[in-house]
Coordinates of C-alpha atoms and ligand atoms in Angstrom, one line a residue:
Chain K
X1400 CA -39.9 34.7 -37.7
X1401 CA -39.1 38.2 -35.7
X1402 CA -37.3 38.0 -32.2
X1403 CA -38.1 40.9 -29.9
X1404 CA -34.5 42.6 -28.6
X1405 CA -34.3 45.2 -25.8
X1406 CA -30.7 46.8 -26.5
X1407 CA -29.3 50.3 -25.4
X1408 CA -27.2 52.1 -28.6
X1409 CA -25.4 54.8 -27.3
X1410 CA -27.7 55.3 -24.2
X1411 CA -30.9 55.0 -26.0
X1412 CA -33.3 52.3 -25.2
X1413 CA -34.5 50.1 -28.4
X1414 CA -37.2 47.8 -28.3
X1415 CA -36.8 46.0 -31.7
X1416 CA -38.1 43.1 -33.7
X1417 CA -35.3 41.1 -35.8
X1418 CA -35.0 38.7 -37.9
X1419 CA -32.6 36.2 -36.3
X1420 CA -30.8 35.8 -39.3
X1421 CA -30.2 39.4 -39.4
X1422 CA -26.4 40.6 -38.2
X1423 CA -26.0 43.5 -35.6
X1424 CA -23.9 45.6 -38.0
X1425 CA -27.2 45.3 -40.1
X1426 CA -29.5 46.4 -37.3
X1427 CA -27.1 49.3 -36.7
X1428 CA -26.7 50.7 -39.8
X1429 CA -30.0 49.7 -41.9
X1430 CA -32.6 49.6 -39.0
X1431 CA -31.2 52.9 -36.6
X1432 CA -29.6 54.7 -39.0
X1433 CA -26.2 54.5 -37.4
X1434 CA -23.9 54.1 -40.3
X1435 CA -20.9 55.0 -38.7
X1436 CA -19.7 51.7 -38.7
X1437 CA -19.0 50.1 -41.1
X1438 CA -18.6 46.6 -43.0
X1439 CA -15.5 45.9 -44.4
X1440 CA -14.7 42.3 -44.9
X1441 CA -17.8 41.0 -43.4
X1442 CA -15.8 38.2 -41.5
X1443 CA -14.6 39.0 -38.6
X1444 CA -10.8 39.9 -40.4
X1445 CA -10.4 43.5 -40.8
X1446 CA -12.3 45.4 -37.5
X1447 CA -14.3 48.4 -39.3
X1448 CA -17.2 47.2 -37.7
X1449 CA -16.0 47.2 -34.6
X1450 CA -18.7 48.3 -31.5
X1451 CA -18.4 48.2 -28.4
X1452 CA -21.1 45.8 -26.7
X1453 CA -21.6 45.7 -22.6
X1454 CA -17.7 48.3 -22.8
X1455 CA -16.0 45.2 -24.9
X1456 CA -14.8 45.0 -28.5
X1457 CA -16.6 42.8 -30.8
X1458 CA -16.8 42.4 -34.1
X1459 CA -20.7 43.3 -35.0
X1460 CA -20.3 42.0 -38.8
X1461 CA -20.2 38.4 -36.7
X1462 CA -23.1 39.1 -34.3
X1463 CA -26.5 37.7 -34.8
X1464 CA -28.9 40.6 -33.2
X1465 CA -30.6 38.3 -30.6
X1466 CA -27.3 37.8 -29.2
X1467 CA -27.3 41.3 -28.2
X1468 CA -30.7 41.5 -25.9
X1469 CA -30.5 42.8 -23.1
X1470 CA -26.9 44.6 -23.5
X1471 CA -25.6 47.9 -23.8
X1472 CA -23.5 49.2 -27.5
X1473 CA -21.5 51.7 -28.3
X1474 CA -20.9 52.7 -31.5
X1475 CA -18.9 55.8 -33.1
X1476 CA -21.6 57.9 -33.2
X1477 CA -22.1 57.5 -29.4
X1478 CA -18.2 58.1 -28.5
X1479 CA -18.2 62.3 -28.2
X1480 CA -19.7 64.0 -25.2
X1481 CA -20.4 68.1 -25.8
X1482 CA -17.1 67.9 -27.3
X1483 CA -15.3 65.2 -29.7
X1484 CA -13.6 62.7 -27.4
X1485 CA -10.0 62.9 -26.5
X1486 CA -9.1 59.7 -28.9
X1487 CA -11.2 61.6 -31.9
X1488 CA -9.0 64.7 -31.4
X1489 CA -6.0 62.9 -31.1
X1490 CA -6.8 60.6 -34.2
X1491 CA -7.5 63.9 -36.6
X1492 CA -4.6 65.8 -35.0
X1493 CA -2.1 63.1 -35.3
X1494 CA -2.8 61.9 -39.0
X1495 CA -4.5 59.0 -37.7
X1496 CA -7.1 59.2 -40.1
X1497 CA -6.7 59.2 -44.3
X1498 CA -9.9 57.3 -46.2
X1499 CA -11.4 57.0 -42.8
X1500 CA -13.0 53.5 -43.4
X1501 CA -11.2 51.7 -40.5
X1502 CA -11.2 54.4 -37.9
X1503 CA -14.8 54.0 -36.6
X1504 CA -13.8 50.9 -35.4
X1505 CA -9.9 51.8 -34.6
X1506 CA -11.4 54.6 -32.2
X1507 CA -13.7 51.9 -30.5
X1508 CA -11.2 49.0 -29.8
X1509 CA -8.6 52.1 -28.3
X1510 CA -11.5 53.2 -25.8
X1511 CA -12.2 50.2 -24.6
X1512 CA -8.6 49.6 -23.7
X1513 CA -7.8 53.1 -22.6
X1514 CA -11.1 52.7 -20.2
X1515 CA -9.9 49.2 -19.3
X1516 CA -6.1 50.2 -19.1
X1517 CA -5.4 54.2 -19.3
X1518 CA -1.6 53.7 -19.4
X1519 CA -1.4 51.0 -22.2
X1520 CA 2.1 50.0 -23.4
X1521 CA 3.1 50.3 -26.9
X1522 CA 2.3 46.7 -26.9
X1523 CA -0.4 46.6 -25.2
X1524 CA -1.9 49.3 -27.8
X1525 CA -0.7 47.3 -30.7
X1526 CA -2.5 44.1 -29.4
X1527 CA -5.6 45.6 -28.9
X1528 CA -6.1 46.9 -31.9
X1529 CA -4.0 43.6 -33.9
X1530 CA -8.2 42.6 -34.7
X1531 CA -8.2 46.1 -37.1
X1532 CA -7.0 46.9 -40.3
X1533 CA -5.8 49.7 -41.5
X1534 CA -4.5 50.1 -45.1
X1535 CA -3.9 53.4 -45.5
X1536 CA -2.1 55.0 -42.1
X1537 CA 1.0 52.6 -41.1
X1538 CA -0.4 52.3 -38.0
X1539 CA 2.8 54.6 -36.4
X1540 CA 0.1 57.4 -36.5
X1541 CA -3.0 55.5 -35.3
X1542 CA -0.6 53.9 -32.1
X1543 CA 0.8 57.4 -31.0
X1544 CA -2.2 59.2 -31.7
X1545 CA -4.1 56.7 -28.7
X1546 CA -0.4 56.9 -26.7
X1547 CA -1.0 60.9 -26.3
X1548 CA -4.4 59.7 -24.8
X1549 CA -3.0 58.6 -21.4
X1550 CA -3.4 60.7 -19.0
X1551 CA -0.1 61.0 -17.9
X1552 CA 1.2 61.7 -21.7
X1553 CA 2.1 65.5 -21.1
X1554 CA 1.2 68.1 -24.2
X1555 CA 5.0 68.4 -24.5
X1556 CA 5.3 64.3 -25.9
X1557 CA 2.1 64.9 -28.1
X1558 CA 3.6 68.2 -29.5
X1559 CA 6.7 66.8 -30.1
X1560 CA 5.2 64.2 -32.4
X1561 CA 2.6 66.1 -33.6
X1562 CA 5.9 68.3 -34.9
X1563 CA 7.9 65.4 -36.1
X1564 CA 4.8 64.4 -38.0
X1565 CA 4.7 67.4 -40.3
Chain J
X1324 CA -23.1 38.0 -47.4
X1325 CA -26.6 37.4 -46.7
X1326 CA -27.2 34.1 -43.9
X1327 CA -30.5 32.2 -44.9
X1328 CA -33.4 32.3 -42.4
X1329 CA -34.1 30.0 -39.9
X1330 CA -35.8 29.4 -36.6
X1331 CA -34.5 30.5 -33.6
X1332 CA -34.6 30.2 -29.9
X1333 CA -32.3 31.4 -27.3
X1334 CA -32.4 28.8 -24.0
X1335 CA -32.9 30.6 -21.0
X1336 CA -31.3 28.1 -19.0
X1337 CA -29.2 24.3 -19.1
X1338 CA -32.6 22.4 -18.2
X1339 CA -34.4 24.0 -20.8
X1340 CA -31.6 23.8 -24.0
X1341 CA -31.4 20.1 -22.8
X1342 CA -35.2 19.6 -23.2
X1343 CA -35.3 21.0 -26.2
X1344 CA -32.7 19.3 -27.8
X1345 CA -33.8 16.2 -26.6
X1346 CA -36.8 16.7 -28.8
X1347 CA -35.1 18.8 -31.6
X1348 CA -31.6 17.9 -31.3
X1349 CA -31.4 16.1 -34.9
X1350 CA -32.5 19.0 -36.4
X1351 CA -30.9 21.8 -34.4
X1352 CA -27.3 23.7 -34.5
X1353 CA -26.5 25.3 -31.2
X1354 CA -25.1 28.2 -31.1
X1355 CA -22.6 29.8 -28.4
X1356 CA -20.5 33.1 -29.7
X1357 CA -21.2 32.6 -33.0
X1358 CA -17.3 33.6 -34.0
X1359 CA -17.2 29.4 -36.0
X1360 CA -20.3 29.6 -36.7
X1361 CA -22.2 32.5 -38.4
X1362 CA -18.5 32.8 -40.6
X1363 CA -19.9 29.4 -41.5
X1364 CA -23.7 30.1 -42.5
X1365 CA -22.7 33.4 -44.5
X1366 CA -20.2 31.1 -46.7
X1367 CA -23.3 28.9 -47.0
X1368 CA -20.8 26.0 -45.4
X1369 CA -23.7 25.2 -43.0
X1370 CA -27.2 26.6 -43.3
X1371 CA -29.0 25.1 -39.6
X1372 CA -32.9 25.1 -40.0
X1373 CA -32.9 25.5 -36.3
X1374 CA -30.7 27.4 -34.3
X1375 CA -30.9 27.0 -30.1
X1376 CA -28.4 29.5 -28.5
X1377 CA -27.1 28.8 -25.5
X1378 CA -25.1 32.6 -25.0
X1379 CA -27.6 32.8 -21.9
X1380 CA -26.3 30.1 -20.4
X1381 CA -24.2 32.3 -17.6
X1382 CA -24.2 29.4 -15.5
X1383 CA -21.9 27.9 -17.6
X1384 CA -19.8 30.9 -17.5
X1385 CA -17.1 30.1 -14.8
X1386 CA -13.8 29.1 -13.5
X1387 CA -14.1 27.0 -10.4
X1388 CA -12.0 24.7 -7.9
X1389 CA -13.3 21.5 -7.1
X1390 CA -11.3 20.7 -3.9
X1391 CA -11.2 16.7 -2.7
X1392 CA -8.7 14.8 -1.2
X1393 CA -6.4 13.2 -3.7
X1394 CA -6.9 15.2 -6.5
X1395 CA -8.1 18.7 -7.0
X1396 CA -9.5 19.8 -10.3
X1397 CA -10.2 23.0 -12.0
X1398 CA -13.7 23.5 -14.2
X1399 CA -14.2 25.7 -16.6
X1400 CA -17.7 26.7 -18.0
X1401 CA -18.3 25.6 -22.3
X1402 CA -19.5 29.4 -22.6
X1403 CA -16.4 30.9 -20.4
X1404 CA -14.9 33.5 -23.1
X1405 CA -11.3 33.8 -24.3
X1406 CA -10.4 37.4 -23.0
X1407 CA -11.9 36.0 -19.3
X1408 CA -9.8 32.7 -19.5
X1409 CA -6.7 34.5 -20.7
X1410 CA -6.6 36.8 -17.9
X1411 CA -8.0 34.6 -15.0
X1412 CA -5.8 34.6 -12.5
X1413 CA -6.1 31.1 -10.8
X1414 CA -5.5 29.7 -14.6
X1415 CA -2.5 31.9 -14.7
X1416 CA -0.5 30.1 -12.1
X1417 CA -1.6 26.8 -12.7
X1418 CA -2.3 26.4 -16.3
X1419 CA -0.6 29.4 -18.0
X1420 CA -0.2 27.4 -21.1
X1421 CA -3.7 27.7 -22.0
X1422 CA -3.7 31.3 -21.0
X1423 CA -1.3 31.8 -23.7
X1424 CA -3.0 29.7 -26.3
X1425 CA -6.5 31.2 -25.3
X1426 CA -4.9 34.5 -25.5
X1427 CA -3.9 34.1 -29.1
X1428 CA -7.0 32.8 -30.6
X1429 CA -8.3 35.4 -33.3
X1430 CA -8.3 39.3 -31.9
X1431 CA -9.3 41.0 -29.0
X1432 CA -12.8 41.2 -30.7
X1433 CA -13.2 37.6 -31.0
X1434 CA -12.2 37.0 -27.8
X1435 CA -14.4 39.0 -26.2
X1436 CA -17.1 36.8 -28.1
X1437 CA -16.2 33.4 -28.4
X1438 CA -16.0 30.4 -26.1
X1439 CA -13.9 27.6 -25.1
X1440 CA -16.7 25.4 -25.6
X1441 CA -17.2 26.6 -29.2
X1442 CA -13.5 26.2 -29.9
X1443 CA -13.7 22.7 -28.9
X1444 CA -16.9 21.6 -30.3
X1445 CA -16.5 23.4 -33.6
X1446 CA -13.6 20.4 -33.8
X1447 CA -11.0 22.6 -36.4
X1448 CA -8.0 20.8 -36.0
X1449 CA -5.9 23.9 -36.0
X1450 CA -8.5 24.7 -32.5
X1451 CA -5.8 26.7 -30.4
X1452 CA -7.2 25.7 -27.1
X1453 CA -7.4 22.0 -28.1
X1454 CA -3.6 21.5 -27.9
X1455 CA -2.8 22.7 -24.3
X1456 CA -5.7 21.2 -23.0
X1457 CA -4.5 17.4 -24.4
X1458 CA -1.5 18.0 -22.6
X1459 CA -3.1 18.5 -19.6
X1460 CA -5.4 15.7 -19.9
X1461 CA -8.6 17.5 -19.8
X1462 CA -11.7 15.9 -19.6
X1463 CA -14.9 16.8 -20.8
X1464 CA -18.3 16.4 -19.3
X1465 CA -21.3 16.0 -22.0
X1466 CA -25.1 17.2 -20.7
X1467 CA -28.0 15.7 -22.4
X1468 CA -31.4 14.9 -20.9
X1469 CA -30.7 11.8 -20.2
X1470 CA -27.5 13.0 -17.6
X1471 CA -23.6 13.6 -17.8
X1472 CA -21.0 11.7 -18.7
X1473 CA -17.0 12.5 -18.1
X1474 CA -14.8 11.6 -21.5
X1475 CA -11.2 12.6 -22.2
X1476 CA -10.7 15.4 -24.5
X1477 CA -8.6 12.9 -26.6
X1478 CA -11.2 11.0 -27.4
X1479 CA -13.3 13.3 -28.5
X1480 CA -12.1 14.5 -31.5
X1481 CA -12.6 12.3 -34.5
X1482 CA -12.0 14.1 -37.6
X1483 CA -11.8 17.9 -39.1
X1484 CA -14.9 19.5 -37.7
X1485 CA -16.1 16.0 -36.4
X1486 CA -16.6 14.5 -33.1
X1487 CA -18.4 12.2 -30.7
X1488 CA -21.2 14.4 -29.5
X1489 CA -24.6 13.1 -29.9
X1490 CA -27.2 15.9 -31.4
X1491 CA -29.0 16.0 -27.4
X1492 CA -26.1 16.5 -26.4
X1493 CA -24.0 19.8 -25.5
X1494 CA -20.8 20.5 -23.8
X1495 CA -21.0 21.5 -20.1
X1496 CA -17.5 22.0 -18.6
X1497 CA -13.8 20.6 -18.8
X1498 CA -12.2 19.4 -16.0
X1499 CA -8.2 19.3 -15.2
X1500 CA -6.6 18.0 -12.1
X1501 CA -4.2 20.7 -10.7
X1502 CA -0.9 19.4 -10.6
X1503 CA 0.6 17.9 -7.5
X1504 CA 4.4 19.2 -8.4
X1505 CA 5.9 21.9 -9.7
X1506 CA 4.9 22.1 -13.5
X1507 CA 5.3 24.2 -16.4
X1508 CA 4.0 24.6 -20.3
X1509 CA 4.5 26.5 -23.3
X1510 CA 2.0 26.7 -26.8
X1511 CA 3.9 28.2 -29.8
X1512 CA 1.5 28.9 -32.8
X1513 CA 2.2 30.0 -36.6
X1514 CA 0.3 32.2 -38.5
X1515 CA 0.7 34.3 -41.1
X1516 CA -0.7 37.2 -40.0
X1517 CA -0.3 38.4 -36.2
X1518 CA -3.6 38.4 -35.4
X1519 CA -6.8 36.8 -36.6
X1520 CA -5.4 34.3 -38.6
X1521 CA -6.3 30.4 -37.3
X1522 CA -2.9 29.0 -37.1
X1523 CA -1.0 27.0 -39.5
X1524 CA 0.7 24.9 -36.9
X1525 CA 0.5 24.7 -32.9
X1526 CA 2.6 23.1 -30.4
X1527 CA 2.1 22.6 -26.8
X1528 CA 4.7 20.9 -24.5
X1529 CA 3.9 20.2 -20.9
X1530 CA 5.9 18.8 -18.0
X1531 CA 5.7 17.7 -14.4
X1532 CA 8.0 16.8 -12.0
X1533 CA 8.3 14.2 -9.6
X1534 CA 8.5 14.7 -5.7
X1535 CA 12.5 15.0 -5.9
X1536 CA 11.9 18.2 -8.8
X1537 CA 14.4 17.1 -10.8
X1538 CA 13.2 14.3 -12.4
X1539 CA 10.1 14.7 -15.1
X1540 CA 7.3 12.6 -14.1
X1541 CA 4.8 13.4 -16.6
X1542 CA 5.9 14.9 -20.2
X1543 CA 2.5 15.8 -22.6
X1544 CA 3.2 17.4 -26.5
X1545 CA 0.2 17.8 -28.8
X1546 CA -0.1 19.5 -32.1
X1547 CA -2.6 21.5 -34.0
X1548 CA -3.4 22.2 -37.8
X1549 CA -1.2 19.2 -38.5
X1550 CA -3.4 16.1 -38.9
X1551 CA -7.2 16.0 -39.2
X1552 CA -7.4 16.4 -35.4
X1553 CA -5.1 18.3 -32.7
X1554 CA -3.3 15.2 -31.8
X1555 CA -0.7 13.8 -29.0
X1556 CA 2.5 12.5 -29.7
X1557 CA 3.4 9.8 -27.0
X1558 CA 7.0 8.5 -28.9
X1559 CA 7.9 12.0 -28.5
X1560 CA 6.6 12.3 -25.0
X1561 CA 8.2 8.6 -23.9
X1562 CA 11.3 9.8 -24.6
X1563 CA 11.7 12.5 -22.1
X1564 CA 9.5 10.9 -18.9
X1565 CA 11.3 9.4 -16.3
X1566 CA 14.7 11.5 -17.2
X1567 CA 16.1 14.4 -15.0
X1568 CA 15.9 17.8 -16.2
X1569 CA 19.5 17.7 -17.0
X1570 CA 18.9 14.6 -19.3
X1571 CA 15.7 15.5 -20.6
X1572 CA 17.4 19.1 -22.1
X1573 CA 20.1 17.0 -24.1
X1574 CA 17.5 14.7 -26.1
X1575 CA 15.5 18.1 -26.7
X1576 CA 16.4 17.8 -30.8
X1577 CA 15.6 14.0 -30.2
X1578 CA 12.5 14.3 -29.6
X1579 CA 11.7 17.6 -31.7
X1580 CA 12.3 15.2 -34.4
X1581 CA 10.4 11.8 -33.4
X1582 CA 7.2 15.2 -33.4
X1583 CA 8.3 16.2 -36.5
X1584 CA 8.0 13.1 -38.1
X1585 CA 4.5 11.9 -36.3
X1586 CA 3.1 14.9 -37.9
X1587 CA 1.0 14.3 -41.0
X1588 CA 0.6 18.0 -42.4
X1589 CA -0.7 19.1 -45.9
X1590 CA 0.4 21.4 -48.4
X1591 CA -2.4 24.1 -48.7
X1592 CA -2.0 27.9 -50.4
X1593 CA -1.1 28.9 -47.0
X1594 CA 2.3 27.0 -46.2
X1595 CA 3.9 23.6 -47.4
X1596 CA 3.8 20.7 -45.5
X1597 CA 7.4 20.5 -45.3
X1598 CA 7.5 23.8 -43.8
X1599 CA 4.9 23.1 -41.3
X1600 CA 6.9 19.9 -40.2
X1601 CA 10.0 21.9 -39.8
X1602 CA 8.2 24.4 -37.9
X1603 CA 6.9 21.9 -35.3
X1604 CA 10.4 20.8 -34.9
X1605 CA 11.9 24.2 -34.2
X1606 CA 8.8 25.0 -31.8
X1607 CA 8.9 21.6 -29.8
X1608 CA 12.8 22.6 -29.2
X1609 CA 11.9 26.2 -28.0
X1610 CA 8.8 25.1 -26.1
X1611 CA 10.7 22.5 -24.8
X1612 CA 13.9 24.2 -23.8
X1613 CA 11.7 27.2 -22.0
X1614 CA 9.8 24.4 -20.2
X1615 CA 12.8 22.7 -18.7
X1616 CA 14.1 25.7 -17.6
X1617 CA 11.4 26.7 -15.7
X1618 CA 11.3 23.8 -14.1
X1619 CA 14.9 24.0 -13.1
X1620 CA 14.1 27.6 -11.5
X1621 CA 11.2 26.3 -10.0
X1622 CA 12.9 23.1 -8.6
X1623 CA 15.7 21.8 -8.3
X1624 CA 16.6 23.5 -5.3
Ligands
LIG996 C1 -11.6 36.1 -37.7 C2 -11.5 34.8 -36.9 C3 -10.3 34.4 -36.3 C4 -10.3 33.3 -35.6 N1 -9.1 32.9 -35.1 C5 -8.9 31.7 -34.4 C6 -7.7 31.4 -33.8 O1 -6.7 32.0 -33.9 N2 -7.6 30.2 -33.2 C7 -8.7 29.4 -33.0 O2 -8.6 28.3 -32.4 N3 -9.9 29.7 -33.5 C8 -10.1 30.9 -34.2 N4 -11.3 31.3 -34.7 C9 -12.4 30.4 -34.5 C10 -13.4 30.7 -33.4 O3 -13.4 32.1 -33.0 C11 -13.2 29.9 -32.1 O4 -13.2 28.5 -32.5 C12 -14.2 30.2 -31.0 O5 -13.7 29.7 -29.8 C13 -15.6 29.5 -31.3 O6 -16.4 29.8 -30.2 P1 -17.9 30.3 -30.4 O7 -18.5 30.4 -29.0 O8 -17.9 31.5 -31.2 O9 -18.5 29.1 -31.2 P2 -19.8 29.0 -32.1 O10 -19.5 29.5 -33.5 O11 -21.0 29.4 -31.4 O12 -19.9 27.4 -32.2 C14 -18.9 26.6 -32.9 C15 -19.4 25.2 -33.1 O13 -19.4 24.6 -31.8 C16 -20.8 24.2 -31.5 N5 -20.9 24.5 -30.0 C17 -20.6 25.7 -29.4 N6 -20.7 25.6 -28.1 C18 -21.1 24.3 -27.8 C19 -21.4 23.6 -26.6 N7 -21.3 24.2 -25.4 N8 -21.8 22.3 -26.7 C20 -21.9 21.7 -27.9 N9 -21.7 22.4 -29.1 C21 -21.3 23.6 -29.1 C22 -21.7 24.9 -32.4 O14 -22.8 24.2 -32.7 C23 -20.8 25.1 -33.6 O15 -20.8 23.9 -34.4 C24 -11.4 32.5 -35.4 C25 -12.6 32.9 -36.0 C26 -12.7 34.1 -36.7 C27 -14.0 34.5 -37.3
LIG997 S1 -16.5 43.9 -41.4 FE1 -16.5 42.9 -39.4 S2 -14.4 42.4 -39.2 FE2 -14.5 43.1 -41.3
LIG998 S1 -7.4 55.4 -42.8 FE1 -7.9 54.3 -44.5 S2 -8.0 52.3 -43.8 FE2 -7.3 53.4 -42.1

């Protein structure tokens, strides 16, 4: 049985056929090619394969495909404009990234917050990304690293740390 | 972590998920977010022939006042999300206690996906929103073919992962009255990890006060992940109605013990039972002591 899906990945227009059994993440990386993210646990626990679906967070290892008809994803690949996006910058200037593995997702669950909530506290940055793991960072990195992305964080504060980082 | 096939049809609307599960409902699983279930069918716990998925349902996506004369009541839509509920902001002055419970339920990411319905339906007795909405009596209305018909949440629930809906049936909304006086609530959870983890033990504690605000009129605790359903605990509760605030805050250990003891929690590899029943007795004291005092603020002059 194939279910016909109409879904926009990074502002491309797919018209698919799925299996219903077959998980977004799947459809992502098997069927489009998109293998930037990724499956970690497979069970909704450790957020690499985070995407963004209709601007929101989800976890796309827990998503049959038909759910997603009709709505809009965003996936690593789709982040940069012309030039890497503020967050990707920040992430590789800051340490934020060693293996890699969680950051596709990391970088996904910080935009959605910083386009929901550009001045995010500590906090708030640290519950929004609570759904990802990262095993190899800490996490001090990966926090400031989306801190210096508010707008009002001056170069100064993201010097400083980028400094006391080295 | 491969899920076996099946068929699969997504309702476009209420009429048509009830027709079709008035003809397929033995055979069928519903689906809503999916968070419960597709976990399920790639550990193999459940593998549905038939799946009918109601995430098109936006009609039964909402928050709404039902306004009549002696008793106004909030619904809320089965396939309302957590991240909506958690932020709505009529919810948050009347109900923040399931605000808060909502708010903790998995991560942002399953939040964004799963549904109130789902976490009631799905029947875990650790179910975070289950708790909070005993205490504020909710009721629940049940759609089949056939019509509606209004339970009480507490009856609903009759063992881990078990309940009283009939397969036509689905979960429409749940109904609370708005309070008539000033109230206030508090959900505590425990979990091993911050996030993502289903807790090991929830408490909610509710209170109303009467028309003077300084004596408690209505007192509701319930507990999840400590007996094969989230469950009330009416010795607990009976001991603080009908005291004043003052009273009520010096029979607080009181009646974090008479919980404690109601409790009938197992040992599992993630926590002990005795540390789960000392848990609820420390959270019904903090739940309890934050509820009283808000009520003071509120009231009492
Ligand atoms: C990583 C992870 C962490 C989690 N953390 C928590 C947590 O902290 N606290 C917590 O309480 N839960 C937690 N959960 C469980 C789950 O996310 C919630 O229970 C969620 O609310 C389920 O909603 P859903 O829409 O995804 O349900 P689904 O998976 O779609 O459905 C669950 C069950 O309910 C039935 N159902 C769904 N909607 C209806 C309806 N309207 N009428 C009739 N039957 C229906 C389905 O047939 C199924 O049996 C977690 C899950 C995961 C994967
Ligand atoms: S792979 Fe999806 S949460 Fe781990
Ligand atoms: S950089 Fe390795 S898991 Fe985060």
């Amino acid at each position: 049985m194939l279910v016909p899906i109409n879904i926009i990945v990074n502002g491309e227009e797919y018209h698919l056929k799925v299996k219903p059994n077959q998980i977004l993440l799947d459809v992502l990386r098997e069927d489009l090619g998109l293998t930037g993210s990724k499956q970690g646990c497979g069970l909704g626990k450790c957020g690499a394969c985070t995407v963004l679906l209709n601007g929101k967070p989800v976890h796309s290892c827990l998503i049959l495909a038909p759910y997603a008809d009709g709505k809009e994803i965003v996936t690593i690949e789709g982040i940069a404009g012309e030039e890497p996006h503020p967050l990707q910058t920040a992430f590789a200037e800051k340490g934020a990234v060693q293996c890699g593995f969680c950051t596709p997702g990391m970088i996904n669950a910080a935009k959605a917050l910083l386009d929901d909530n550009p001045e995010p506290s500590e906090a708030e940055i640290k519950l929004a990304i609570a759904g990802n793991l990262c095993r190899c960072t800490g996490y001090n990195q990966i926090v400031s690293a989306i801190q210096s992305c508010a707008p009002s964080n001056s170069d100064i504060q993201t010097e400083k740390r980028g400094k006391s980082n080295e | 972590m491969r899920i076996q096939p099946f068929d699969y049809w997504a309702a476009p609307g209420l009429n048509e998920a009830l027709n079709e599960l008035d003809l397929h409902g033995a055979d069928a699983t519903v689906i809503a977010g999916g968070t419960d279930l597709v976990l399920n069918m790639k550990k193999k716990n459940i593998l549905p022939r038939r799946v009918i998925s109601l995430h098109n349902l936006n009609e039964l996506d909402f928050v709404l006042t039902d306004e009549s004369l002696d008793n106004d009541s909030v619904r809320i839509g089965a396939l309302s999300k957590h991240a909506d509920l958690a932020e709505n902001p009529f919810l948050k002055q009347h109900f923040p206690i399931l605000c808060e419970a909502v708010g903790l339920i998995g991560s942002w990411q399953i939040r964004n996906v799963g549904t109130i319905g789902g976490n009631i339906c799905n029947a875990s007795p650790a179910a975070d929103s289950a708790p909070p909405l005993l205490v504020l009596d909710a009721q629940l209305v049940l759609a089949s073919k056939k019509g509606e018909k209004k339970i009480s949440l507490e009856s609903f629930f009759t063992g881990p992962g078990a309940t009283v809906l009939e397969p036509d049936q689905i979960l429409k909304e749940i109904v609370i009255e708005l309070p008539k006086q000033p109230s206030a609530g508090c959900y505590m959870k425990l979990r091993r990890r911050k996030a993502v983890d289903v807790s090991l033990a929830g408490v909610a504690f509710q209170a109303e006060t009467g028309p003077d605000r300084k004596t408690l009129a209505k007192v509701g605790i319930a507990l999840g992940g400590v007996a094969p359903t989230p469950v009330r605990v009416p010795e607990a509760e009976a001991l603080l109605a009908g005291r004043t605030l003052d009273e009520a805050v010096t029979k607080i250990s009181d009646c974090a013990e008479i919980a404690a003891k109601a409790a009938s929690p197992i040992d599992d590899v993630r926590a002990t039972a005795s540390y789960r029943r000392t848990i609820i007795n420390v959270f019904i004291q903090r739940c309890a002591q934050n509820v009283l005092n808000t009520l003071k603020n509120s009231g009492g002059d």
